[in-house]
Amino acid sequence: MHLPSALCACAWLLRELHMDLQSALCALRSLLGGVSARALPGVLHTLRGDAFEDLFQCNEDAVLRNIAGELREALPAEAMLSSEHQAMQKMQQSFEPTVHVDSFLYEDTLIDQLCEEGRMSRHYCLSCGSQQTAPLGFISHSFSLVELKFLFQHALPDLSGKTLVDIGSRLGAVLFGGFLYSSAAQLIGVEMNAEFCELQGKIINKYHFNDRIQVLHADICTQASLLQDADVIVLNNVFEYFLDEDAQISAWTFINSCVCKMGALLVTVPALEESLGKLQTGIDLNHWVEEVQLDYNVYLGADTDSEALQNIHLYRVR
Ligand SMILES: C[S@@+](CC[C@H](N)C(=O)[O-])C[C@H]1O[C@@H](n2cnc3c(N)ncnc32)[C@H](O)[C@@H]1O
């Protein structure tokens, strides 16, 4: 085998065959045995470098990265809008100095690059002028590309014929990821912020996503029938930073009363126990759902952050 075909074969093997580590290493060894002596040093060199990572990028990743680039252009660096008064206020009350870095818009490699260029920092100064620094808290309001791949390619079952509702769809990351990485029949976002709805609408039209994606500008508490009929409901850090405590309690109580179709799936970040543990909702979690155990031990490219993946939880309605 020559160099390009050997590398493509390695990438295909690792991506498509879903092997465990030992079998993958065995298969790789035997594959490398078939590489010509002239090509072998080049193959081994490339396997160790970034170019090999690029072979894992598929068309869908490229489309999502393109969308992220367009949204970065359209938004301020923190990807927050001045119309998000309540969210802004809540962040200012945060104890730890925190920056908003939207993981869908800014992948780790891009953050590293911006830090190197001095346009972003992962640290803040403890006493002005000194060398003492501490890590900044990062808050993301969207799933990253890696989290979306994990969600649609590993965590959720085949979604053919199913309807997914993303509560608080914001930039549309879940909807676009679901369009590209799953066969879901309908992907419906509900977002209370009008400007974000408009932004999602522009992307949906531009990329011709209209046949499977729809965005509703609404408070989720007005969408009973949508929730009753949904097969998958996504709640990614949805209320904590955006609603006061009473409104969070009302929203969770409403969702609990509507989402009762047996077998419907809930995807949440963080765990339901954590979100509800802070609130007096009276929801009996064990009666409502059972948790589906996920395998977080997956490789989805150099940006795979298994800690972040472990915040994603899946539940089935009883
Ligand atoms: C953390 S973002 C979730 C982003 C997106 N689902 C994702 O995973 O990439 C939460 C969004 O929920 C919206 N939101 C909060 N409460 C809501 C409500 N009651 N109804 C509709 N949207 C809501 C906020 O405006 C915010 O844009």
XYZ file of N, CA and C in Angstrom, residues 41-244:
612
model
N 7.824 4.739 6.988
C 8.214 5.859 7.866
C 7.228 7.020 7.771
N 6.756 7.304 6.561
C 5.788 8.405 6.363
C 4.481 8.106 7.070
N 4.022 6.856 6.982
C 2.755 6.486 7.638
C 2.894 6.668 9.149
N 4.005 6.136 9.697
C 4.185 6.219 11.155
C 4.287 7.668 11.610
N 4.998 8.488 10.819
C 5.142 9.904 11.161
C 3.758 10.577 11.168
N 2.960 10.284 10.140
C 1.651 10.940 10.026
C 0.706 10.470 11.129
N 0.814 9.173 11.485
C -0.067 8.655 12.545
C 0.138 9.414 13.849
N 1.369 9.942 14.020
C 1.663 10.667 15.266
C 1.249 12.133 15.186
N 0.843 12.612 14.037
C 0.635 14.068 13.898
C -0.803 14.482 13.661
N -0.996 15.797 13.470
C -2.339 16.369 13.310
C -3.017 15.934 12.012
N -2.194 15.669 10.964
C -2.788 15.357 9.655
C -3.670 14.125 9.759
N -3.298 13.197 10.658
C -4.099 11.979 10.796
C -5.469 12.306 11.398
N -5.461 13.269 12.354
C -6.730 13.709 12.952
C -7.685 14.194 11.863
N -7.114 14.884 10.860
C -7.954 15.452 9.806
C -8.704 14.375 9.039
N -8.121 13.161 8.994
C -8.795 12.087 8.267
C -10.093 11.674 8.950
N -10.204 12.021 10.245
C -11.428 11.679 10.980
C -12.556 12.666 10.691
N -12.195 13.807 10.100
C -13.229 14.819 9.854
C -14.086 14.389 8.670
N -15.396 14.330 8.871
C -16.274 13.959 7.763
C -16.974 15.228 7.266
N -17.770 15.090 6.220
C -18.451 16.255 5.646
C -19.328 16.952 6.669
N -19.998 16.136 7.503
C -20.919 16.713 8.496
C -20.151 17.610 9.468
N -18.949 17.147 9.891
C -18.127 17.984 10.801
C -17.801 19.305 10.110
N -17.446 19.203 8.815
C -17.038 20.405 8.086
C -18.204 21.390 7.998
N -19.433 20.868 7.771
C -20.603 21.759 7.689
C -20.819 22.444 9.051
N -20.726 21.655 10.130
C -20.944 22.245 11.463
C -19.885 23.310 11.769
N -18.637 23.022 11.375
C -17.559 24.007 11.626
C -17.807 25.280 10.816
N -18.340 25.117 9.637
C -18.668 26.272 8.802
C -19.748 27.123 9.470
N -20.783 26.438 9.980
C -21.879 27.151 10.655
C -21.324 27.880 11.879
N -20.468 27.187 12.642
C -19.892 27.811 13.844
C -19.130 29.077 13.446
N -18.392 29.008 12.346
C -17.627 30.173 11.883
C -18.550 31.334 11.554
N -19.665 31.040 10.899
C -20.608 32.115 10.536
C -21.239 32.721 11.785
N -21.557 31.870 12.771
C -22.164 32.388 14.000
C -21.155 33.227 14.805
N -19.882 32.811 14.756
C -18.847 33.608 15.464
C -18.804 35.018 14.899
N -18.925 35.113 13.579
C -18.898 36.424 12.912
C -20.088 37.279 13.336
N -21.220 36.609 13.587
C -22.460 37.346 13.843
C -22.630 37.732 15.312
N -21.765 37.211 16.193
C -21.989 37.406 17.628
C -20.776 38.042 18.299
N -20.998 38.696 19.450
C -19.830 39.160 20.207
C -19.035 37.957 20.739
N -17.799 38.194 21.170
C -16.919 37.077 21.566
C -17.547 36.188 22.640
N -18.295 36.799 23.566
C -18.860 35.983 24.652
C -20.138 35.261 24.230
N -20.611 35.532 23.015
C -21.819 34.903 22.469
C -23.035 35.083 23.377
N -23.056 36.214 24.093
C -24.233 36.584 24.895
C -24.825 37.833 24.235
N -26.126 38.028 24.395
C -26.777 39.196 23.792
C -27.224 40.160 24.872
N -27.271 41.466 24.520
C -27.666 42.438 25.543
C -29.111 42.198 25.974
N -29.896 41.487 25.143
C -31.290 41.206 25.536
C -31.370 40.136 26.635
N -30.249 39.510 26.973
C -30.262 38.469 28.016
C -29.968 39.087 29.394
N -30.844 40.048 29.801
C -30.568 40.801 31.034
C -30.366 39.885 32.236
N -31.325 38.974 32.408
C -31.309 38.145 33.612
C -30.060 37.259 33.665
N -29.715 36.679 32.508
C -28.544 35.810 32.458
C -27.290 36.616 32.781
N -27.200 37.820 32.226
C -26.037 38.679 32.485
C -25.894 38.944 33.973
N -27.036 39.296 34.607
C -27.019 39.605 36.042
C -26.559 38.397 36.846
N -27.082 37.228 36.503
C -26.739 36.006 37.235
C -25.244 35.707 37.136
N -24.670 35.920 35.950
C -23.241 35.628 35.778
C -22.397 36.573 36.626
N -22.870 37.866 36.715
C -22.079 38.829 37.481
C -22.040 38.463 38.958
N -23.087 37.737 39.414
C -23.118 37.353 40.826
C -22.238 36.134 41.097
N -21.684 35.543 40.020
C -20.893 34.318 40.186
C -19.671 34.604 41.064
N -19.364 33.682 41.981
C -18.286 33.885 42.942
C -16.920 33.852 42.246
N -16.754 32.893 41.365
C -15.469 32.708 40.692
C -15.447 33.534 39.395
N -14.358 34.285 39.115
C -14.300 35.002 37.840
C -14.517 34.019 36.689
N -15.453 34.406 35.842
C -15.908 33.449 34.830
C -15.966 34.113 33.465
N -15.603 33.374 32.435
C -15.809 33.883 31.072
C -16.752 32.945 30.336
N -17.480 33.512 29.395
C -18.372 32.702 28.569
C -17.611 32.337 27.320
N -17.417 31.064 27.139
C -16.807 30.623 25.892
C -17.722 29.540 25.359
N -18.394 29.848 24.299
C -19.367 28.906 23.764
C -18.631 27.753 23.061
N -18.819 26.538 23.576
C -18.037 25.396 23.062
C -18.374 25.033 21.627
N -19.573 25.382 21.172
C -19.898 25.091 19.769
C -19.113 26.041 18.856
N -18.986 27.295 19.305
C -18.307 28.292 18.467
C -16.792 28.206 18.579
N -16.324 27.865 19.793
C -14.872 27.880 20.032
C -14.413 26.500 20.479
N -13.827 25.728 19.551
C -13.260 24.427 19.924
C -11.947 24.679 20.668
N -11.512 23.675 21.425
C -10.309 23.829 22.250
C -9.097 24.322 21.462
N -8.934 23.768 20.250
C -7.755 24.163 19.467
C -7.819 25.656 19.103
N -9.037 26.158 18.863
C -9.190 27.579 18.532
C -8.916 28.438 19.775
N -9.375 27.966 20.939
C -9.112 28.715 22.185
C -7.606 28.796 22.423
N -6.910 27.651 22.237
C -5.448 27.650 22.418
C -4.802 28.683 21.507
N -5.275 28.704 20.259
C -4.695 29.643 19.289
C -4.947 31.091 19.724
N -6.197 31.378 20.185
C -6.520 32.752 20.604
C -5.718 33.135 21.851
N -5.483 32.151 22.754
C -4.687 32.430 23.955
C -3.254 32.766 23.540
N -2.723 31.988 22.584
C -1.347 32.247 22.114
C -1.241 33.640 21.521
N -2.295 34.064 20.813
C -2.277 35.396 20.184
C -2.613 36.499 21.188
N -2.883 36.127 22.446
C -3.200 37.108 23.489
C -4.606 37.658 23.378
N -5.469 37.006 22.559
C -6.835 37.519 22.381
C -7.808 36.875 23.359
N -7.338 35.882 24.098
C -8.185 35.224 25.096
C -7.263 34.724 26.199
N -7.813 34.502 27.415
C -6.956 33.985 28.476
C -7.674 32.898 29.242
N -6.913 31.911 29.695
C -7.514 30.875 30.539
C -7.307 31.217 32.009
N -6.576 32.339 32.302
C -6.247 32.691 33.687
C -6.598 34.149 33.972
N -6.760 34.461 35.260
C -6.918 35.861 35.640
C -5.914 36.185 36.734
N -5.652 37.495 36.900
C -4.642 37.941 37.844
C -5.254 38.034 39.243
N -4.595 37.412 40.240
C -5.159 37.425 41.597
C -4.981 38.782 42.256
N -3.823 39.416 42.060
C -3.634 40.776 42.570
C -2.984 41.553 41.445
N -3.637 42.628 41.082
C -3.257 43.298 39.848
C -1.764 43.614 39.792
N -1.173 43.329 38.676
C 0.246 43.635 38.486
C 1.152 42.489 38.896
N 0.645 41.515 39.668
C 1.528 40.428 40.099
C 1.523 39.311 39.067
N 2.408 38.341 39.281
C 2.487 37.190 38.374
C 1.534 36.089 38.838
N 0.912 36.321 40.003
C 0.023 35.290 40.539
C -1.245 35.208 39.718
N -1.525 34.053 39.180
C -2.756 33.917 38.396
C -3.516 32.676 38.838
N -4.803 32.640 38.518
C -5.617 31.455 38.813
C -6.471 31.162 37.593
N -6.863 29.890 37.430
C -7.655 29.573 36.236
C -9.025 30.241 36.279
N -9.458 30.750 35.153
C -10.801 31.327 35.039
C -11.821 30.199 34.934
N -13.047 30.444 35.439
C -14.128 29.484 35.205
C -14.664 29.703 33.797
N -14.896 28.643 33.076
C -15.451 28.755 31.726
C -16.901 28.285 31.758
N -17.807 29.067 31.161
C -19.189 28.602 31.030
C -19.490 28.516 29.540
N -20.025 27.380 29.114
C -20.461 27.279 27.727
C -21.970 27.154 27.719
N -22.605 27.839 26.770
C -24.059 27.732 26.666
C -24.491 26.822 25.522
N -23.556 26.115 24.920
C -23.931 25.160 23.851
C -23.100 23.901 23.984
N -23.595 22.827 23.378
C -22.801 21.615 23.243
C -21.691 21.863 22.235
N -20.541 21.239 22.467
C -19.455 21.306 21.487
C -19.713 20.279 20.384
N -18.916 20.381 19.320
C -19.053 19.428 18.212
C -18.827 17.988 18.707
N -17.820 17.819 19.575
C -17.539 16.468 20.102
C -18.729 15.966 20.936
N -19.303 16.842 21.762
C -20.467 16.432 22.572
C -21.654 16.067 21.672
N -21.820 16.826 20.577
C -22.924 16.527 19.651
C -22.725 15.167 18.994
N -21.477 14.881 18.619
C -21.202 13.567 18.004
C -21.456 12.457 19.012
N -21.025 12.684 20.253
C -21.250 11.675 21.296
C -22.753 11.444 21.465
N -23.485 12.550 21.527
C -24.930 12.468 21.749
C -25.623 11.680 20.642
N -25.361 12.067 19.392
C -26.129 11.481 18.288
C -25.536 10.174 17.751
N -24.239 9.984 17.934
C -23.640 8.762 17.355
C -23.407 7.671 18.398
N -23.463 8.040 19.691
C -23.177 7.026 20.721
C -24.268 6.909 21.781
N -24.780 8.060 22.254
C -25.691 8.001 23.410
C -27.119 7.627 22.998
N -27.615 8.247 21.929
C -29.015 8.028 21.551
C -29.163 6.846 20.588
N -30.312 6.165 20.628
C -30.540 5.095 19.655
C -30.863 5.700 18.278
N -31.108 4.837 17.294
C -31.502 5.299 15.959
C -32.768 6.155 16.086
N -32.740 7.363 15.515
C -33.879 8.273 15.700
C -34.805 8.331 14.469
N -34.685 7.349 13.578
C -35.561 7.365 12.384
C -37.016 7.447 12.822
N -37.742 8.384 12.232
C -39.169 8.542 12.514
C -39.463 9.244 13.840
N -38.425 9.644 14.572
C -38.640 10.229 15.914
C -38.596 11.766 15.888
N -39.213 12.353 16.920
C -39.189 13.811 17.072
C -38.355 14.173 18.292
N -37.400 15.080 18.073
C -36.553 15.560 19.171
C -36.900 17.019 19.451
N -37.033 17.357 20.731
C -37.276 18.756 21.113
C -36.080 19.243 21.936
N -35.480 20.354 21.512
C -34.390 20.950 22.293
C -34.963 22.142 23.049
N -35.032 22.011 24.372
C -35.587 23.108 25.178
C -34.490 24.157 25.374
N -34.726 25.349 24.842
C -33.718 26.414 24.882
C -32.679 26.153 23.802
N -33.058 26.341 22.529
C -32.173 25.874 21.446
C -31.075 26.877 21.093
N -31.167 28.096 21.596
C -30.104 29.105 21.522
C -29.492 29.291 20.123
N -28.281 28.759 19.871
C -27.632 28.923 18.561
C -28.083 27.859 17.571
N -28.752 26.814 18.084
C -29.228 25.735 17.212
C -28.269 24.559 17.118
N -27.228 24.538 17.957
C -26.197 23.484 17.842
C -26.810 22.083 17.866
N -27.745 21.828 18.794
C -28.348 20.494 18.903
C -29.164 20.174 17.651
N -29.875 21.174 17.138
C -30.723 20.949 15.963
C -29.865 20.662 14.732
N -28.803 21.454 14.562
C -27.944 21.253 13.381
C -27.199 19.916 13.510
N -26.705 19.633 14.718
C -26.006 18.356 14.954
C -26.955 17.190 14.701
N -28.199 17.316 15.156
C -29.181 16.246 14.969
C -29.513 16.051 13.501
N -29.552 17.152 12.756
C -29.835 17.069 11.314
C -28.715 16.295 10.603
N -27.476 16.624 10.991
C -26.324 16.061 10.266
C -25.904 14.679 10.762
N -26.041 14.443 12.058
C -25.519 13.184 12.620
C -26.601 12.148 12.926
N -27.896 12.498 12.732
C -28.924 11.508 13.060
C -29.985 11.473 11.960
N -30.889 10.492 12.078
C -31.972 10.392 11.090
C -33.281 10.890 11.688
N -33.226 11.657 12.765
C -34.464 12.142 13.398
C -35.383 12.756 12.336
N -36.686 12.456 12.438
C -37.627 12.962 11.438
C -37.838 14.463 11.633
N -37.980 14.879 12.888
C -38.222 16.288 13.194
C -37.338 16.714 14.353
N -36.727 17.893 14.213
C -35.902 18.465 15.280
C -36.509 19.830 15.581
N -37.071 19.983 16.780
C -37.795 21.226 17.081
C -37.121 21.938 18.252
N -36.729 23.191 18.011
C -36.118 23.989 19.064
C -37.143 24.953 19.626
N -37.128 25.117 20.953
C -37.984 26.133 21.585
C -37.040 27.087 22.300
N -37.082 28.362 21.930
C -36.145 29.334 22.500
C -36.911 30.610 22.846
N -36.700 31.116 24.088
C -37.459 32.292 24.526
C -36.836 33.606 24.039
N -35.579 33.549 23.566
C -34.932 34.776 23.115
C -35.130 34.963 21.607
N -35.797 36.082 21.252
C -36.170 36.298 19.844
C -34.954 36.415 18.932
N -33.904 37.082 19.417
C -32.727 37.287 18.548
C -32.066 35.949 18.200
N -31.991 35.048 19.178
C -31.402 33.733 18.890
C -32.276 32.943 17.908
N -33.615 33.138 18.020
C -34.507 32.436 17.074
C -34.228 32.917 15.659
N -34.039 34.232 15.529
C -33.777 34.810 14.204
C -32.459 34.273 13.629
N -31.465 34.200 14.490
C -30.154 33.708 14.062
C -30.244 32.246 13.596
N -30.958 31.421 14.372
C -31.129 30.014 13.981
C -31.868 29.936 12.647
N -32.895 30.800 12.487
C -33.692 30.806 11.258
C -32.821 31.075 10.034
N -31.864 31.998 10.184
C -30.988 32.343 9.041
C -30.164 31.121 8.623
N -29.627 30.409 9.612
C -28.796 29.220 9.292
C -29.681 28.132 8.660
N -30.868 27.934 9.229
C -31.773 26.886 8.713
C -32.088 27.143 7.240
N -32.371 28.409 6.919
C -32.685 28.743 5.519
C -31.469 28.590 4.624
N -30.349 29.119 5.095
C -29.154 29.096 4.259
C -28.722 27.667 3.930
N -28.807 26.778 4.915
C -28.320 25.398 4.705
C -29.443 24.433 4.299
N -30.631 24.990 4.031
C -31.777 24.164 3.593
C -32.085 23.053 4.596
N -32.153 23.419 5.855
C -32.481 22.448 6.902
C -34.001 22.417 7.164
N -34.780 23.233 6.413
C -36.203 23.472 6.754
C -37.070 22.217 6.798
N -36.695 21.189 6.030
C -37.600 20.035 5.993
C -37.614 19.254 7.304
N -36.549 19.389 8.118
C -36.542 18.611 9.376
C -36.371 19.465 10.623
N -35.992 20.747 10.449
C -35.784 21.590 11.648
C -36.808 22.722 11.694
N -37.289 22.962 12.898
C -38.236 24.063 13.120
C -37.846 24.722 14.450
N -37.931 26.055 14.500
C -37.638 26.741 15.769
C -38.843 27.560 16.188
N -39.276 27.396 17.426
C -40.414 28.160 17.933
C -39.910 29.201 18.916
N -40.346 30.446 18.716
C -40.003 31.480 19.693
C -41.066 31.431 20.790
N -40.741 30.783 21.901
C -41.756 30.602 22.948
C -41.101 30.219 24.266
N -41.849 30.432 25.328
C -41.473 29.897 26.644
C -41.913 28.432 26.642
N -41.060 27.539 27.065
C -41.379 26.116 27.015
C -42.671 25.819 27.788
N -42.983 26.653 28.775
C -44.174 26.396 29.599
C -45.483 26.615 28.839
N -45.387 27.030 27.561
C -46.603 27.168 26.746
C -46.711 26.006 25.745
N -45.839 25.012 25.845
C -45.733 23.994 24.779
C -46.076 22.589 25.278
N -47.242 22.454 25.918
C -47.612 21.156 26.504
C -47.664 20.034 25.469
N -48.382 20.255 24.346
C -48.567 19.122 23.425
C -47.257 18.730 22.750
N -46.410 19.714 22.496
C -45.090 19.403 21.902
C -44.316 18.453 22.836
N -44.340 18.756 24.122
C -43.611 17.919 25.088
C -44.267 16.543 25.245
N -45.600 16.529 25.210
C -46.305 15.240 25.378
C -45.971 14.276 24.240
N -45.787 14.821 23.026
C -45.591 13.957 21.855
C -44.124 13.652 21.563
N -43.200 14.399 22.168
C -41.779 14.250 21.801
C -41.240 12.874 22.178
N -40.290 12.385 21.359
C -39.623 11.115 21.672
C -38.324 11.354 22.432
N -37.660 12.488 22.127
C -36.405 12.831 22.818
C -36.478 14.303 23.197
N -36.115 14.586 24.444
C -36.144 15.980 24.904
C -34.759 16.314 25.452
N -34.173 17.399 24.942
C -32.817 17.768 25.362
C -32.885 18.995 26.274
N -32.221 18.896 27.420
C -32.157 20.014 28.367
C -30.699 20.216 28.767
N -30.012 21.101 28.055
C -28.592 21.334 28.336
C -28.452 22.616 29.144
N -28.179 22.486 30.440
C -28.007 23.655 31.319
C -29.067 24.716 31.072
N -30.297 24.255 30.938
C -31.270 25.124 30.292
C -31.785 26.269 31.154
N -32.064 26.008 32.437
C -32.733 27.059 33.209
C -31.823 27.786 34.203
N -30.843 27.060 34.759
C -30.118 27.575 35.925
C -29.582 28.991 35.730
N -28.990 29.263 34.560
C -28.389 30.579 34.353
C -29.372 31.596 33.784
N -30.586 31.151 33.451
C -31.480 32.041 32.697
C -32.767 32.418 33.421
N -33.127 31.654 34.467
C -34.392 31.915 35.152
C -34.153 32.040 36.647
N -35.020 32.847 37.321
C -34.885 32.879 38.774
C -35.460 31.577 39.355
